Amino acid sequence: MNAATDRPLRVALLGCGVVGSEVARLITEQSADLAARIGRPMELAGIAVRRTNLERPGLDPALFTTDAEALVTREDVDLVVEVIGGIEPARGLILAALRAGASVVTANKALLAEDGTTLFAAAEQAGVDLYFEAAVAGAIPIIRPLRESLVGDEITSVMGIVNGTTNYILDKMHREGVGFDDVLAEAQSLGYAEADPTADVEGFDAAAKAAILAGLAFHSRVTAADVHREGITEISPSDIAAAEGMDCTVKALAICRLEDGPNGAQAISVRTHPAMIPNSHPLASVGGAYNAVFVESRNAGRLMFYGPGAGGSPTASAVMGDLVTVARNRVRGAAGPGESTYAQREVVPIGQVSTRYFLSLDVVDQAGVLAEIAGCFADHQVSVQTLRQEISPRADLQGARLVVVTHRADDAALSSTVSALRELPSVHEVLSVMRVEGE
């Protein structure tokens, strides 16, 4: 080999937390295997951190710097790995690296969902790679199948459990019959949930991932702002019990689908929210903090991707897979696939999205109430599949509980129905409204 082809590929690492430290360890400890897989040696050029005086066993203190921009724009840096998260300074550092001619591997779902277009444009202009397998579902290989393996097919639906924290909470509520607050506290004590769990339990994390998945699946630009988002904080033990009574399970889902848009053109629906799914569906059996993504396409049919969705080692595995790929491309003098937005499909508003619904109401227990409730649904063009009356567990209301399951209806029609139900004198309270998916 000559000096140019024999020179090690040099990696700048941004962040040295749980994931970053594991990536640094793998680059260092597996150097011989990595060189064999890539065709050239690969080594750390530096690690950007906020504080250089912390103990980081096994890593050379000389590698650490607080000047991240100087590190990513160094002439000897070929590859940059970003695992610091957030919008800034990550966006500025990634753009600086790309413009300096370095290929980038990132796990930053929030940034990709907010401004991926800018990053992809910079990568294309520089003729380098931007890879991001670790941004969605941890170790599960889902980005590359959507971006490469299935690029010759037409994907019609992507539905998944993409947040381990919410899946752990809902799974625990199902198995033990405990309330949301109690399970959340336990999840925090075990490290499954952050001290501030808002991003997880209110659906922000899943919404960012849904935007990325929809953009890849449907070859269109989709941002986190396009995603309809609902959290799981209102899910109660009675909702869990109701799902079990329907042979269903409550899961927090990210759902991306092709829909009929205006003028006959195809459009996209993208949403994340809790939903009941039949126990026969493959996603219903995904327990604990695991993730799974269920893909449907015209030719390949139904595909399921399952595995650990977070954690240092699983996420580092996804980062390393991307790092080896972009390093190989570097050795070959080529770049992998960039952003594919040729379809430019519109994202339809949630009001136009159709699905089935489960509702639970506390009502006055007297003659004519069932007919009045059924009439309210009919007035708003929502067809009722089943309507069941139960004894209300709330003795103070001296009423009954109605459980309603609808046929498919537009979200806007269902919302107007719920508003009208709340105005009826015979309705004490609309206790729960939940979508029924996966049938």
Short mmCIF file of C-alpha atoms in Angstrom, two decimals:
data_model
loop_
_atom_site.label_atom_id
_atom_site.label_comp_id
_atom_site.label_asym_id
_atom_site.label_seq_id
_atom_site.Cartn_x
_atom_site.Cartn_y
_atom_site.Cartn_z
CA MET A 1 0.00 0.00 0.00
CA ASN A 2 1.15 3.55 -0.59
CA ALA A 3 1.08 6.19 2.12
CA ALA A 4 -2.32 7.55 1.03
CA THR A 5 -4.12 4.19 1.10
CA ASP A 6 -2.26 2.87 4.14
CA ARG A 7 -3.03 5.88 6.35
CA PRO A 8 -5.51 5.04 9.12
CA LEU A 9 -8.98 6.48 8.82
CA ARG A 10 -9.33 8.90 11.71
CA VAL A 11 -12.53 9.23 13.73
CA ALA A 12 -13.67 12.27 15.72
CA LEU A 13 -16.16 11.35 18.44
CA LEU A 14 -18.61 13.96 19.75
CA GLY A 15 -19.78 12.90 23.21
CA CYS A 16 -18.49 10.30 25.63
CA GLY A 17 -21.53 9.33 27.67
CA VAL A 18 -23.09 5.88 27.85
CA VAL A 19 -23.11 5.38 24.07
CA GLY A 20 -20.02 7.42 23.21
CA SER A 21 -17.78 5.65 25.70
CA GLU A 22 -18.91 2.27 24.34
CA VAL A 23 -18.17 3.38 20.76
CA ALA A 24 -14.71 4.57 21.83
CA ARG A 25 -14.05 1.25 23.55
CA LEU A 26 -15.08 -0.77 20.49
CA ILE A 27 -12.93 1.31 18.12
CA THR A 28 -9.95 0.83 20.43
CA GLU A 29 -10.37 -2.82 21.41
CA GLN A 30 -11.49 -4.18 18.03
CA SER A 31 -8.98 -2.30 15.90
CA ALA A 32 -7.58 -5.43 14.19
CA ASP A 33 -11.01 -6.79 13.23
CA LEU A 34 -12.21 -3.36 12.09
CA ALA A 35 -9.14 -2.92 9.88
CA ALA A 36 -9.82 -6.31 8.29
CA ARG A 37 -13.46 -5.47 7.63
CA ILE A 38 -12.79 -1.99 6.29
CA GLY A 39 -9.56 -2.55 4.38
CA ARG A 40 -7.71 0.19 6.26
CA PRO A 41 -6.91 0.78 9.91
CA MET A 42 -9.24 3.07 11.85
CA GLU A 43 -8.33 5.04 14.95
CA LEU A 44 -9.67 7.74 17.23
CA ALA A 45 -8.47 11.23 16.36
CA GLY A 46 -10.12 12.89 19.36
CA ILE A 47 -13.16 12.98 21.62
CA ALA A 48 -15.07 16.20 22.27
CA VAL A 49 -16.55 16.50 25.77
CA ARG A 50 -17.74 19.25 28.09
CA ARG A 51 -15.20 18.42 30.80
CA THR A 52 -11.82 16.83 30.23
CA ASN A 53 -11.00 16.22 33.90
CA LEU A 54 -13.38 13.27 34.44
CA GLU A 55 -12.12 9.71 34.90
CA ARG A 56 -12.65 7.68 31.71
CA PRO A 57 -10.95 4.32 32.22
CA GLY A 58 -9.31 2.72 29.20
CA LEU A 59 -9.20 5.90 27.11
CA ASP A 60 -6.12 8.04 26.54
CA PRO A 61 -6.63 11.41 28.30
CA ALA A 62 -4.77 13.08 25.43
CA LEU A 63 -7.71 12.32 23.13
CA PHE A 64 -10.12 14.61 24.97
CA THR A 65 -10.88 18.20 24.02
CA THR A 66 -13.57 20.77 24.73
CA ASP A 67 -13.14 22.39 21.29
CA ALA A 68 -15.54 20.27 19.27
CA GLU A 69 -15.57 22.50 16.18
CA ALA A 70 -11.78 22.48 15.90
CA LEU A 71 -11.86 18.68 16.19
CA VAL A 72 -14.44 18.00 13.46
CA THR A 73 -12.80 20.40 10.99
CA ARG A 74 -9.27 19.03 11.37
CA GLU A 75 -7.73 18.05 8.03
CA ASP A 76 -6.80 14.58 9.28
CA VAL A 77 -10.35 13.68 10.38
CA ASP A 78 -12.19 11.40 7.93
CA LEU A 79 -15.21 10.32 9.96
CA VAL A 80 -17.28 11.99 12.67
CA VAL A 81 -19.57 10.24 15.14
CA GLU A 82 -22.15 12.47 16.88
CA VAL A 83 -23.80 11.09 20.03
CA ILE A 84 -24.34 14.28 22.05
CA GLY A 85 -28.00 14.66 21.03
CA GLY A 86 -30.20 17.75 20.93
CA ILE A 87 -30.44 20.39 18.21
CA GLU A 88 -27.53 22.70 18.99
CA PRO A 89 -24.57 22.52 19.03
CA ALA A 90 -25.04 19.16 17.27
CA ARG A 91 -26.45 20.70 14.06
CA GLY A 92 -23.64 23.23 13.71
CA LEU A 93 -20.97 20.62 14.40
CA ILE A 94 -22.39 18.10 11.93
CA LEU A 95 -22.65 20.76 9.23
CA ALA A 96 -19.09 21.88 9.91
CA ALA A 97 -17.87 18.28 9.64
CA LEU A 98 -19.73 17.65 6.39
CA ARG A 99 -18.50 20.87 4.82
CA ALA A 100 -14.97 19.96 5.84
CA GLY A 101 -15.33 16.70 3.89
CA ALA A 102 -15.89 14.23 6.73
CA SER A 103 -18.58 11.56 6.61
CA VAL A 104 -20.90 11.61 9.61
CA VAL A 105 -22.63 8.93 11.70
CA THR A 106 -25.27 10.26 14.10
CA ALA A 107 -27.79 8.88 16.57
CA ASN A 108 -29.62 12.21 16.79
CA LYS A 109 -33.29 11.52 16.09
CA ALA A 110 -34.49 14.94 17.27
CA LEU A 111 -32.19 16.80 14.88
CA LEU A 112 -32.92 14.54 11.91
CA ALA A 113 -36.66 14.91 12.49
CA GLU A 114 -36.44 18.69 12.76
CA ASP A 115 -33.86 19.61 10.11
CA GLY A 116 -32.64 16.49 8.33
CA THR A 117 -33.09 18.23 4.97
CA THR A 118 -30.30 20.71 5.73
CA LEU A 119 -27.95 17.93 6.82
CA PHE A 120 -28.65 15.75 3.78
CA ALA A 121 -28.13 18.69 1.44
CA ALA A 122 -24.74 19.44 3.02
CA ALA A 123 -23.70 15.79 2.75
CA GLU A 124 -24.72 15.63 -0.91
CA GLN A 125 -22.91 18.85 -1.75
CA ALA A 126 -19.73 17.57 -0.11
CA GLY A 127 -20.05 14.10 -1.65
CA VAL A 128 -19.88 12.36 1.73
CA ASP A 129 -22.08 10.09 3.82
CA LEU A 130 -24.67 10.82 6.51
CA TYR A 131 -25.75 7.61 8.26
CA PHE A 132 -28.13 7.30 11.22
CA GLU A 133 -29.13 3.70 12.00
CA ALA A 134 -28.89 4.34 15.75
CA ALA A 135 -31.44 7.18 15.61
CA VAL A 136 -34.41 4.79 15.59
CA ALA A 137 -34.92 1.62 17.66
CA GLY A 138 -31.39 1.19 18.98
CA ALA A 139 -29.75 -2.02 17.78
CA ILE A 140 -32.66 -3.01 15.53
CA PRO A 141 -31.61 -2.69 11.87
CA ILE A 142 -34.58 -0.77 10.49
CA ILE A 143 -33.09 2.31 8.80
CA ARG A 144 -30.98 0.38 6.31
CA PRO A 145 -33.81 -1.97 5.25
CA LEU A 146 -36.03 1.03 4.54
CA ARG A 147 -33.23 3.01 2.92
CA GLU A 148 -31.64 0.21 0.89
CA SER A 149 -33.07 -3.34 1.15
CA LEU A 150 -36.68 -2.37 0.38
CA VAL A 151 -35.94 0.52 -1.96
CA GLY A 152 -37.16 -1.54 -4.93
CA ASP A 153 -40.51 -2.26 -3.26
CA GLU A 154 -43.46 -0.05 -2.32
CA ILE A 155 -43.93 0.22 1.42
CA THR A 156 -47.53 0.78 2.44
CA SER A 157 -47.31 0.82 6.24
CA VAL A 158 -44.79 1.08 9.06
CA MET A 159 -46.14 0.51 12.56
CA GLY A 160 -43.95 0.05 15.59
CA ILE A 161 -43.14 0.23 19.25
CA VAL A 162 -40.20 2.63 19.14
CA ASN A 163 -39.91 3.81 22.75
CA GLY A 164 -38.76 1.32 25.34
CA THR A 165 -39.81 3.41 28.35
CA THR A 166 -43.49 3.59 27.38
CA ASN A 167 -43.54 -0.07 26.39
CA TYR A 168 -42.08 -1.05 29.76
CA ILE A 169 -44.70 1.03 31.58
CA LEU A 170 -47.69 -0.30 29.62
CA ASP A 171 -46.43 -3.88 29.78
CA LYS A 172 -46.04 -3.63 33.55
CA MET A 173 -49.54 -2.15 33.88
CA HIS A 174 -50.90 -5.11 31.91
CA ARG A 175 -49.04 -7.78 33.84
CA GLU A 176 -49.49 -6.43 37.36
CA GLY A 177 -52.61 -4.27 37.19
CA VAL A 178 -50.90 -1.22 38.72
CA GLY A 179 -51.38 2.45 37.83
CA PHE A 180 -49.29 4.64 35.55
CA ASP A 181 -47.70 6.77 38.30
CA ASP A 182 -46.51 3.74 40.28
CA VAL A 183 -44.95 2.07 37.25
CA LEU A 184 -43.31 5.31 36.11
CA ALA A 185 -41.66 5.72 39.52
CA GLU A 186 -40.35 2.16 39.32
CA ALA A 187 -39.08 2.70 35.76
CA GLN A 188 -37.19 5.77 36.93
CA SER A 189 -35.62 3.88 39.82
CA LEU A 190 -34.46 1.14 37.42
CA GLY A 191 -33.06 3.60 34.89
CA TYR A 192 -35.63 2.83 32.18
CA ALA A 193 -37.08 6.34 32.47
CA GLU A 194 -35.35 9.69 32.85
CA ALA A 195 -35.84 11.91 35.89
CA ASP A 196 -37.83 14.12 33.51
CA PRO A 197 -39.75 11.52 31.46
CA THR A 198 -41.66 14.04 29.32
CA ALA A 199 -39.97 13.17 26.01
CA ASP A 200 -40.94 9.53 26.44
CA VAL A 201 -44.36 9.52 28.12
CA GLU A 202 -45.74 12.46 26.12
CA GLY A 203 -44.62 10.93 22.81
CA PHE A 204 -41.99 13.44 21.65
CA ASP A 205 -39.30 10.76 21.29
CA ALA A 206 -41.60 8.47 19.32
CA ALA A 207 -42.80 11.35 17.13
CA ALA A 208 -39.24 12.15 16.02
CA LYS A 209 -38.66 8.50 15.15
CA ALA A 210 -41.99 8.28 13.32
CA ALA A 211 -41.02 11.28 11.18
CA ILE A 212 -37.75 9.60 10.19
CA LEU A 213 -39.44 6.29 9.39
CA ALA A 214 -42.19 7.94 7.33
CA GLY A 215 -39.73 9.99 5.32
CA LEU A 216 -37.68 6.92 4.45
CA ALA A 217 -40.64 4.63 3.76
CA PHE A 218 -42.55 7.05 1.55
CA HIS A 219 -39.73 9.05 -0.08
CA SER A 220 -41.03 12.37 1.22
CA ARG A 221 -39.91 15.04 3.63
CA VAL A 222 -41.56 14.55 7.00
CA THR A 223 -40.68 16.50 10.14
CA ALA A 224 -41.61 15.98 13.78
CA ALA A 225 -44.08 18.87 13.44
CA ASP A 226 -46.04 16.79 10.89
CA VAL A 227 -46.61 13.97 13.38
CA HIS A 228 -49.81 13.81 15.42
CA ARG A 229 -48.66 13.06 18.96
CA GLU A 230 -50.41 11.77 22.08
CA GLY A 231 -48.80 10.45 25.27
CA ILE A 232 -49.68 7.62 27.63
CA THR A 233 -50.16 9.59 30.86
CA GLU A 234 -53.96 9.23 30.77
CA ILE A 235 -53.96 5.45 30.38
CA SER A 236 -55.67 3.91 33.41
CA PRO A 237 -55.93 0.37 34.81
CA SER A 238 -59.55 0.35 33.63
CA ASP A 239 -58.36 1.01 30.04
CA ILE A 240 -55.96 -1.91 30.39
CA ALA A 241 -58.76 -4.12 31.72
CA ALA A 242 -61.08 -3.05 28.90
CA ALA A 243 -58.43 -3.99 26.33
CA GLU A 244 -58.01 -7.39 27.96
CA GLY A 245 -61.77 -7.88 27.78
CA MET A 246 -61.53 -7.35 24.00
CA ASP A 247 -58.57 -9.78 23.73
CA CYS A 248 -56.35 -6.78 23.05
CA THR A 249 -53.28 -5.11 24.52
CA VAL A 250 -52.59 -1.38 24.91
CA LYS A 251 -49.38 -0.29 23.19
CA ALA A 252 -47.84 3.10 22.40
CA LEU A 253 -47.48 2.96 18.62
CA ALA A 254 -45.81 4.97 15.89
CA ILE A 255 -47.95 4.54 12.77
CA CYS A 256 -46.97 5.67 9.26
CA ARG A 257 -49.29 4.80 6.38
CA LEU A 258 -50.07 5.57 2.77
CA GLU A 259 -53.51 7.14 2.50
CA ASP A 260 -55.80 8.36 -0.25
CA GLY A 261 -55.01 12.04 -0.59
CA PRO A 262 -56.66 14.91 -2.47
CA ASN A 263 -57.38 14.43 -6.18
CA GLY A 264 -56.63 10.73 -5.97
CA ALA A 265 -52.97 11.24 -5.14
CA GLN A 266 -51.33 9.20 -2.42
CA ALA A 267 -50.63 10.97 0.85
CA ILE A 268 -49.11 10.03 4.21
CA SER A 269 -50.52 9.78 7.69
CA VAL A 270 -48.01 9.90 10.56
CA ARG A 271 -49.01 9.61 14.20
CA THR A 272 -47.92 8.29 17.55
CA HIS A 273 -50.38 7.47 20.33
CA PRO A 274 -51.57 4.64 22.58
CA ALA A 275 -53.88 2.14 20.92
CA MET A 276 -55.49 -1.23 21.51
CA ILE A 277 -54.14 -3.97 19.26
CA PRO A 278 -55.36 -7.58 19.07
CA ASN A 279 -53.31 -10.09 21.02
CA SER A 280 -52.89 -12.00 17.75
CA HIS A 281 -50.82 -9.14 16.28
CA PRO A 282 -47.02 -9.65 16.45
CA LEU A 283 -46.54 -6.31 18.22
CA ALA A 284 -48.83 -7.32 21.09
CA SER A 285 -46.25 -9.77 22.46
CA VAL A 286 -43.39 -7.24 22.59
CA GLY A 287 -42.73 -6.81 26.30
CA GLY A 288 -40.48 -4.89 28.66
CA ALA A 289 -38.26 -2.17 27.24
CA TYR A 290 -37.97 -3.85 23.85
CA ASN A 291 -38.80 -2.23 20.50
CA ALA A 292 -40.29 -3.71 17.35
CA VAL A 293 -41.21 -2.36 13.91
CA PHE A 294 -43.78 -4.02 11.65
CA VAL A 295 -43.45 -3.17 7.94
CA GLU A 296 -45.91 -3.98 5.16
CA SER A 297 -44.99 -3.68 1.48
CA ARG A 298 -46.52 -4.61 -1.86
CA ASN A 299 -44.12 -7.42 -2.74
CA ALA A 300 -42.20 -8.45 0.37
CA GLY A 301 -45.41 -8.59 2.41
CA ARG A 302 -45.16 -8.34 6.18
CA LEU A 303 -41.79 -7.98 7.91
CA MET A 304 -41.04 -7.74 11.64
CA PHE A 305 -37.90 -6.21 13.18
CA TYR A 306 -37.44 -6.81 16.91
CA GLY A 307 -34.80 -6.19 19.57
CA PRO A 308 -33.44 -3.88 22.29
CA GLY A 309 -34.28 -0.29 21.45
CA ALA A 310 -31.93 1.58 23.77
CA GLY A 311 -28.90 1.22 26.02
CA GLY A 312 -25.19 1.77 25.60
CA SER A 313 -24.18 -1.50 23.95
CA PRO A 314 -27.19 -1.93 21.60
CA THR A 315 -27.02 1.68 20.38
CA ALA A 316 -23.22 1.49 20.03
CA SER A 317 -23.70 -1.62 17.89
CA ALA A 318 -25.86 0.37 15.47
CA VAL A 319 -23.34 3.23 15.45
CA MET A 320 -20.48 0.85 14.71
CA GLY A 321 -22.40 -0.75 11.86
CA ASP A 322 -22.79 2.67 10.25
CA LEU A 323 -19.18 3.57 11.00
CA VAL A 324 -17.84 0.48 9.25
CA THR A 325 -20.11 1.16 6.25
CA VAL A 326 -19.08 4.79 5.80
CA ALA A 327 -15.43 3.81 6.33
CA ARG A 328 -15.70 1.22 3.56
CA ASN A 329 -17.29 3.84 1.31
CA ARG A 330 -14.40 6.16 2.13
CA VAL A 331 -11.86 3.51 1.13
CA ARG A 332 -13.71 2.94 -2.16
CA GLY A 333 -14.05 6.65 -2.85
CA ALA A 334 -17.84 6.36 -2.97
CA ALA A 335 -20.86 7.54 -0.99
CA GLY A 336 -23.99 5.65 0.03
CA PRO A 337 -27.61 6.69 -0.52
CA GLY A 338 -28.67 10.21 0.37
CA GLU A 339 -32.10 11.68 1.01
CA SER A 340 -34.88 10.31 -1.22
CA THR A 341 -37.78 12.76 -1.48
CA TYR A 342 -38.86 12.30 -5.08
CA ALA A 343 -42.45 11.40 -4.15
CA GLN A 344 -43.10 14.64 -2.22
CA ARG A 345 -46.30 13.23 -0.73
CA GLU A 346 -48.41 15.43 1.51
CA VAL A 347 -49.01 14.58 5.16
CA VAL A 348 -52.76 14.45 5.79
CA PRO A 349 -54.14 16.09 8.96
CA ILE A 350 -55.18 13.76 11.75
CA GLY A 351 -58.83 14.68 11.24
CA GLN A 352 -58.81 12.84 7.90
CA VAL A 353 -57.25 9.65 9.27
CA SER A 354 -59.66 6.75 9.65
CA THR A 355 -59.56 3.95 12.22
CA ARG A 356 -61.77 2.17 14.78
CA TYR A 357 -62.35 3.52 18.28
CA PHE A 358 -63.06 2.30 21.78
CA LEU A 359 -65.01 4.59 24.13
CA SER A 360 -66.04 4.24 27.75
CA LEU A 361 -68.77 6.47 29.24
CA ASP A 362 -70.47 6.86 32.60
CA VAL A 363 -74.15 7.59 31.94
CA VAL A 364 -77.49 7.91 33.71
CA ASP A 365 -79.07 4.50 34.17
CA GLN A 366 -82.56 5.04 32.80
CA ALA A 367 -84.72 4.11 29.83
CA GLY A 368 -83.86 5.75 26.51
CA VAL A 369 -80.21 6.52 27.25
CA LEU A 370 -78.85 3.77 24.98
CA ALA A 371 -80.94 5.05 22.08
CA GLU A 372 -79.84 8.62 22.75
CA ILE A 373 -76.17 7.62 22.78
CA ALA A 374 -76.52 5.55 19.61
CA GLY A 375 -78.32 8.46 17.95
CA CYS A 376 -75.48 10.83 18.82
CA PHE A 377 -73.01 8.55 17.01
CA ALA A 378 -75.33 8.29 14.00
CA ASP A 379 -75.77 12.08 13.84
CA HIS A 380 -72.00 12.45 13.37
CA GLN A 381 -71.65 9.68 10.80
CA VAL A 382 -69.90 7.25 13.14
CA SER A 383 -71.14 3.70 12.88
CA VAL A 384 -71.29 1.67 16.11
CA GLN A 385 -70.05 -1.92 15.92
CA THR A 386 -70.81 -2.93 19.52
CA LEU A 387 -72.42 -1.16 22.46
CA ARG A 388 -72.37 -2.84 25.85
CA GLN A 389 -73.82 -1.69 29.18
CA GLU A 390 -72.08 -2.55 32.45
CA ILE A 391 -72.64 -1.71 36.09
CA SER A 392 -70.73 1.46 36.91
CA PRO A 393 -68.05 0.96 39.60
CA ARG A 394 -68.79 4.53 40.79
CA ALA A 395 -71.68 4.19 43.25
CA ASP A 396 -71.83 7.97 43.73
CA LEU A 397 -73.07 8.44 40.14
CA GLN A 398 -75.93 5.93 40.41
CA GLY A 399 -75.48 5.24 36.74
CA ALA A 400 -74.19 2.73 34.23
CA ARG A 401 -71.07 2.35 32.20
CA LEU A 402 -71.30 2.08 28.44
CA VAL A 403 -68.52 0.55 26.37
CA VAL A 404 -68.67 1.41 22.66
CA VAL A 405 -66.55 0.08 19.80
CA THR A 406 -67.02 1.79 16.44
CA HIS A 407 -66.49 0.78 12.87
CA ARG A 408 -63.83 2.76 10.99
CA ALA A 409 -64.42 6.51 11.20
CA ASP A 410 -62.50 9.69 10.49
CA ASP A 411 -60.81 11.23 13.50
CA ALA A 412 -62.67 14.51 12.95
CA ALA A 413 -66.05 12.74 13.03
CA LEU A 414 -65.12 10.87 16.19
CA SER A 415 -63.91 14.07 17.87
CA SER A 416 -67.16 15.87 17.10
CA THR A 417 -69.08 12.86 18.45
CA VAL A 418 -67.16 12.96 21.73
CA SER A 419 -67.78 16.70 22.06
CA ALA A 420 -71.51 16.14 21.54
CA LEU A 421 -71.61 13.26 24.03
CA ARG A 422 -70.09 15.48 26.71
CA GLU A 423 -72.96 17.94 26.25
CA LEU A 424 -75.68 15.35 26.80
CA PRO A 425 -77.40 15.57 30.23
CA SER A 426 -77.47 11.78 30.35
CA VAL A 427 -73.65 11.50 30.12
CA HIS A 428 -71.85 11.98 33.42
CA GLU A 429 -68.38 11.61 31.87
CA VAL A 430 -66.56 10.37 28.80
CA LEU A 431 -63.99 8.27 30.62
CA SER A 432 -61.79 7.02 27.82
CA VAL A 433 -61.31 7.27 24.07
CA MET A 434 -58.73 5.04 22.40
CA ARG A 435 -57.98 3.93 18.86
CA VAL A 436 -58.13 0.26 17.88
CA GLU A 437 -55.34 -0.63 15.44
CA GLY A 438 -53.64 -3.60 13.86
CA GLU A 439 -56.66 -5.50 12.56
#
